XYZ file of C-alpha atoms in Angstrom:
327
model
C 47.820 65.476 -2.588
C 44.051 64.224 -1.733
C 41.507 64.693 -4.038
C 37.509 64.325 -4.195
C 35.624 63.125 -6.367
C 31.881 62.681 -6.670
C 30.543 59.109 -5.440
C 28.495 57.183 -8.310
C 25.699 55.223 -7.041
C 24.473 51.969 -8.893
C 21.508 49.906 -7.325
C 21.573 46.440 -9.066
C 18.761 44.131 -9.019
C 20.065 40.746 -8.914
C 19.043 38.100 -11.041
C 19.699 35.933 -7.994
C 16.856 37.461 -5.971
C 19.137 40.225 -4.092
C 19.958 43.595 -4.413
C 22.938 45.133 -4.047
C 24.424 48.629 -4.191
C 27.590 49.207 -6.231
C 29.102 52.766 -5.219
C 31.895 54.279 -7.821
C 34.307 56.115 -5.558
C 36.923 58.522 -5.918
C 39.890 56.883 -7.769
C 43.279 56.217 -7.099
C 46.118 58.633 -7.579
C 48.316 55.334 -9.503
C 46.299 52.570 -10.944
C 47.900 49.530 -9.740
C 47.521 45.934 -10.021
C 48.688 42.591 -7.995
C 47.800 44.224 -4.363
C 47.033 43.079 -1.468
C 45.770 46.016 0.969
C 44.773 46.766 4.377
C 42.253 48.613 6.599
C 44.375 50.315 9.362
C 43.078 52.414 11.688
C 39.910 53.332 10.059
C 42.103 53.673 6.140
C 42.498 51.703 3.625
C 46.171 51.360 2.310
C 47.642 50.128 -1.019
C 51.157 49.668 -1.102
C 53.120 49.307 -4.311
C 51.968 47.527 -7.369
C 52.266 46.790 -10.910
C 50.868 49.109 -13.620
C 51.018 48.988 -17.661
C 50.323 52.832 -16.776
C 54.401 53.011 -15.582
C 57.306 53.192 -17.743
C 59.808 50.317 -18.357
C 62.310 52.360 -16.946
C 60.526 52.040 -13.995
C 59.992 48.410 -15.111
C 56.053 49.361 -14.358
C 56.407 48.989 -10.872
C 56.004 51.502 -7.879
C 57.003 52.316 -4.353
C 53.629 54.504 -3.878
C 51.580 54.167 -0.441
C 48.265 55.207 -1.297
C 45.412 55.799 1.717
C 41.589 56.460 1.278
C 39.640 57.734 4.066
C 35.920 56.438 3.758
C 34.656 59.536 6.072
C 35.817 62.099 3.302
C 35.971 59.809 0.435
C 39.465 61.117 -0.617
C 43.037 59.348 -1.408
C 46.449 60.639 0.423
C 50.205 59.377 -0.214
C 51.704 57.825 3.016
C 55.410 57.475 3.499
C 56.690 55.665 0.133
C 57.968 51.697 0.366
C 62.139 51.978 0.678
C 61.674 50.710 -3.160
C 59.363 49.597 -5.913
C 57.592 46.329 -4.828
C 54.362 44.214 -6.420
C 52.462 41.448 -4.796
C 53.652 42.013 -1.145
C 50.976 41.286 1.454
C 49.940 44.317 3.787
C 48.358 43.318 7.441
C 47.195 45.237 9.552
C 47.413 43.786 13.785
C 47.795 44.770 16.990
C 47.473 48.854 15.832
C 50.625 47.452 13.906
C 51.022 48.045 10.214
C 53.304 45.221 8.719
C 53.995 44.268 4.793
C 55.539 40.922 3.897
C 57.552 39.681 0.911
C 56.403 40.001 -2.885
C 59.022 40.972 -5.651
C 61.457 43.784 -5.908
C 64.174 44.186 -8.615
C 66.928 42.792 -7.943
C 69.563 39.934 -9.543
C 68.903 41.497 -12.626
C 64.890 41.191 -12.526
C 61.961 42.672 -11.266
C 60.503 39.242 -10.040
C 63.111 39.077 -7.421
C 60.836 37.367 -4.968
C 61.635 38.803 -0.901
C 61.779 37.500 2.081
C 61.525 41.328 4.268
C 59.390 42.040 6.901
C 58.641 45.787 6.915
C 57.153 47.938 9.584
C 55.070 51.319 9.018
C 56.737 53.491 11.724
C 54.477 55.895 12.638
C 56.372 58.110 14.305
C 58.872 58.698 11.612
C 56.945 58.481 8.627
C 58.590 55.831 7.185
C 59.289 52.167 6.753
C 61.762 49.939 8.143
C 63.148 46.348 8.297
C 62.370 45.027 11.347
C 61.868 41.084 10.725
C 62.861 38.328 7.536
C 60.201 35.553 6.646
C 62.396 31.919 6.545
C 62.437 31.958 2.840
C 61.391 34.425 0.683
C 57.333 34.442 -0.192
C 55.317 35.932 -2.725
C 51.764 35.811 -3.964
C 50.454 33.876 -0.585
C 47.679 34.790 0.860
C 47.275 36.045 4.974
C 44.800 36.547 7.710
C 45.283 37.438 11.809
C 43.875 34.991 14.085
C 44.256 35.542 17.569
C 46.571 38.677 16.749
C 48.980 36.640 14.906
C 49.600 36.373 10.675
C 48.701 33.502 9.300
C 50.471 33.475 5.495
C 50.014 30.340 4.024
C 50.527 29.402 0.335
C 52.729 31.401 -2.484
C 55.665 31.207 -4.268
C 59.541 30.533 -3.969
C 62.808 30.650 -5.430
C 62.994 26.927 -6.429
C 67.038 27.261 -7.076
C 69.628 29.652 -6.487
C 68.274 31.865 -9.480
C 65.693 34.832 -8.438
C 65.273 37.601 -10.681
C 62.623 36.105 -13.066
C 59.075 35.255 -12.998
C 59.928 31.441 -14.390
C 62.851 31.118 -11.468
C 59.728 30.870 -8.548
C 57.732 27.352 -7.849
C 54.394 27.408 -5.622
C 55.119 26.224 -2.091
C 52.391 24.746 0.341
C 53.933 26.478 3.621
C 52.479 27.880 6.378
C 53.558 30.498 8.927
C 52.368 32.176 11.466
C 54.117 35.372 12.523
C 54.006 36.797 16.154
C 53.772 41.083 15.846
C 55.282 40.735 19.367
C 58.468 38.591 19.307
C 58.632 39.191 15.452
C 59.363 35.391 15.080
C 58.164 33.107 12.431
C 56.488 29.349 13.564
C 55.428 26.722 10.848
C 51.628 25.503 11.143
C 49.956 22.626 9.065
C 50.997 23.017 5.779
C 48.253 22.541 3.069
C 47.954 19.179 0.768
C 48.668 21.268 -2.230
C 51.592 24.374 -3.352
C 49.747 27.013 -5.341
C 49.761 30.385 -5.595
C 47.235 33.666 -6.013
C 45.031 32.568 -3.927
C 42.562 34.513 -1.416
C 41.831 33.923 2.419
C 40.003 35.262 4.877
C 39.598 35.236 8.601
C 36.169 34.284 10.063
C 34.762 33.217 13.599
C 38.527 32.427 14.328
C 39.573 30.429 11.579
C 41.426 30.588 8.454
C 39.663 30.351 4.959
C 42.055 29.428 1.987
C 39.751 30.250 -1.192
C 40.806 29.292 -4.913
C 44.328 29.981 -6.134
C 46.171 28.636 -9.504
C 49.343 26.046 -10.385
C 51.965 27.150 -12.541
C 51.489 23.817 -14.307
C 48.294 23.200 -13.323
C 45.671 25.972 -14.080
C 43.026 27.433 -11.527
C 41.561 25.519 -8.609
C 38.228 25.700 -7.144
C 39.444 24.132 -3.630
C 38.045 25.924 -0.386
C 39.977 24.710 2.927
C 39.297 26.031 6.307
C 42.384 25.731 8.631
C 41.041 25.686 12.700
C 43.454 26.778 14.909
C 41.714 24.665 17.452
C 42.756 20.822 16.048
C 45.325 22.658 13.909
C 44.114 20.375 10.997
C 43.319 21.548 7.429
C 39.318 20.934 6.118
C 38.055 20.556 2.607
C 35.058 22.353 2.132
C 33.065 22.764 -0.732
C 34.879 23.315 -3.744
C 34.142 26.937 -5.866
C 31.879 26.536 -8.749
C 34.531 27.721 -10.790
C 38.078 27.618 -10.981
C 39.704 31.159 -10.075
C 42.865 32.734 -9.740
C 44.058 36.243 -9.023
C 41.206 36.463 -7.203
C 39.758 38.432 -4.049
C 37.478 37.775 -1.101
C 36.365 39.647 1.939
C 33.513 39.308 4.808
C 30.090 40.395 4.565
C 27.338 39.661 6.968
C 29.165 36.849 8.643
C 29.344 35.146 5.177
C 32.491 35.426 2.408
C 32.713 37.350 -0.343
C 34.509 36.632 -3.746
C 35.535 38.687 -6.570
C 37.092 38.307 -9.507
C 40.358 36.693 -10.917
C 41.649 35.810 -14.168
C 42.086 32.614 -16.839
C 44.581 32.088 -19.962
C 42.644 29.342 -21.654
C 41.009 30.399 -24.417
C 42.820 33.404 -25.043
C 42.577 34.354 -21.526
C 39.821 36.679 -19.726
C 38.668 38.233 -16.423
C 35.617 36.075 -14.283
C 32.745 38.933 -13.503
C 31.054 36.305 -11.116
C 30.766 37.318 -7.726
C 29.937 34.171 -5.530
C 29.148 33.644 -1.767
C 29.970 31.166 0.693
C 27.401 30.069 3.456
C 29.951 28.844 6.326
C 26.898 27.171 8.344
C 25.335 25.354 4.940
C 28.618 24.869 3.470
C 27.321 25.966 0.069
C 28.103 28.134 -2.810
C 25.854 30.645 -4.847
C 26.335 32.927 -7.296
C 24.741 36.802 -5.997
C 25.900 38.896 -8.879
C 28.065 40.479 -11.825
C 31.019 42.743 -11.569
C 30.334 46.446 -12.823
C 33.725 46.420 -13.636
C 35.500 42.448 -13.739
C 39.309 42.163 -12.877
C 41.958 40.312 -11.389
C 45.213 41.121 -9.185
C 42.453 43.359 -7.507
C 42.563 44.081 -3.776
C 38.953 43.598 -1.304
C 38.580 44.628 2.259
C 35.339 44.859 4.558
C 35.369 48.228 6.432
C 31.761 50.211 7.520
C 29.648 47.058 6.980
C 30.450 47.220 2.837
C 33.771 45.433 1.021
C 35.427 47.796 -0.949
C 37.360 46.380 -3.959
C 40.370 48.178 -4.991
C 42.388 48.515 -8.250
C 43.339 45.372 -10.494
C 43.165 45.086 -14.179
C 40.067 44.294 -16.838
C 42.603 42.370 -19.353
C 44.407 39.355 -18.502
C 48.125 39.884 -17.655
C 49.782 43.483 -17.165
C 47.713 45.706 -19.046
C 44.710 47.817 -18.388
C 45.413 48.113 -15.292
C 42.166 50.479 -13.011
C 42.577 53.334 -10.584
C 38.649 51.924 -9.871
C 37.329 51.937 -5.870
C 33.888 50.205 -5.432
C 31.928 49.785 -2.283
C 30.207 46.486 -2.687
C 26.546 46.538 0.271
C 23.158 44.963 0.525
């Protein structure tokens, strides 16, 4: 089922003094929104996903794996999730593919939130159970330091209900999973529970990048967790308050994309900002082609490639889109 399509090419000159090339690649099979994917051996997978683009029998959810190879610039189906999930976080480590948590339907809901642990076997083609997170843990945000997951942030059943989106509260945890023992530690938790926010790993440490309250809105906080003191840093806040948002690593330096806002009427952020670790400072380096949130970014072949999401607030218009993001 892989398909090729031709690869569009647009050289922007930044207004902020930098060019970049923004490459249109070939699309995915299912547009799918709320993602987090991975780059495993060389590939890129997607795994499940909401899309306005499913039926509400399906209550707009999938159990698709979808893989694009870079070297032939083509999408593939992998073995399918045991069931329909949205906003569970894929991680690739130790030549290991793992996905953890987000929402299934169950108790009578599709926001069911999960506490699973599921392995890619490679050998049969197919998931499988292998591990369960303490509680269950959606919308967080993950990175592998020293060949362990690092999930910190999210949301949690905050009573015995779980089948709606209202029954989850943002938690501050963090865990740290070991591929090996397939045991869960806590770390440090942050000073603040939110939820959809981004995070990257970068010279060994853990960077926790924007995020949103239920009651509270979008935050602009930047912390930096170092697994050397084991102590949380405030950095230099965003310019602007995102959620929904994505980030990956370019040139030693991180990358943001995206996100969404429901002030106003509610609206996608086209801003795409970078963060100086050494300077500690913020700048703006260009517009989104194509804005959206619940989008997926990962750095593979010295580019960030930024994957799916939606151009409306909320669960509609959801994109097929694949960009490769260089300088």
């Amino acid at each position: 089922m892989a398909k090729c399509f031709l690869t569009i090419l647009l050289l922007v000159v930044s207004p902020f003094g930098m060019a970049q090339q923004w490459h249109t690649l070939a699309a995915m099979p299912q547009a799918v929104q709320e993602i987090y994917p991975a780059v495993h051996q060389g590939r890129i997978y997607v795994a499940g996903g909401l899309s306005d683009d499913l039926p509400l029998s399906e209550q707009q959810m999938t159990n698709l794996v979808q893989i694009y190879d870079p070297a032939t610039n083509s999408w593939a189906l992998g073995p399918a999730l045991p069931e329909p999930r949205h906003h569970a976080y894929l991680v690739s480590v130790q030549e290991q593919l793992f996905l953890f948590g987000g929402f299934v339907v169950e108790n009578g809901g599709r926001w069911s939130a999960s506490s699973d642990v599921l392995l890619l076997d490679e050998q049969s083609h197919s998931w499988r159970k292998i591990a369960s997170l303490p509680q269950p843990l959606t919308e967080t945000t993950a990175a592998v330091l020293q060949g362990k997951v690092h999930l910190v942030s999210g949301r949690s059943p905050q009573g015995a209900e779980n089948a709606q989106w209202r029954d989850q509260q943002d938690v501050n945890w963090h865990w740290i999973f070991d591929p090996q023992t397939l045991q869960v530690t806590e770390a440090a938790a942050v000073a603040e529970a939110f939820n959809s926010a981004t995070a990257v790993a970068l010279n060994a440490q853990f960077y926790l990048i924007g995020g949103r309250q239920v009651n509270g809105g979008n935050l602009a906080v930047l912390q930096r967790f170092d697994l050397t003191t084991g102590v949380w840093q405030a950095l230099a806040p965003m310019p602007q308050a995102q959620g929904g948002l994505a980030a990956a690593v370019l040139d030693k330096q991180i990358w943001v994309f995206g996100g969404e806002y429901f002030n106003e009427g509610g609206g996608v952020y086209s801003q795409v900002w970078r963060y100086d670790p050494p300077t500690d400072s913020w700048q703006q380096q260009a517009y989104m082609p194509l804005p959206r949130h619940g989008l997926g970014a990962v750095s593979l072949n010295d580019a960030i490639y930024l994957i799916g999401g939606a151009t409306a607030v909320g669960l509609k218009a959801t994109s097929a889109v694949l960009e490769k993001f260089s300088r």
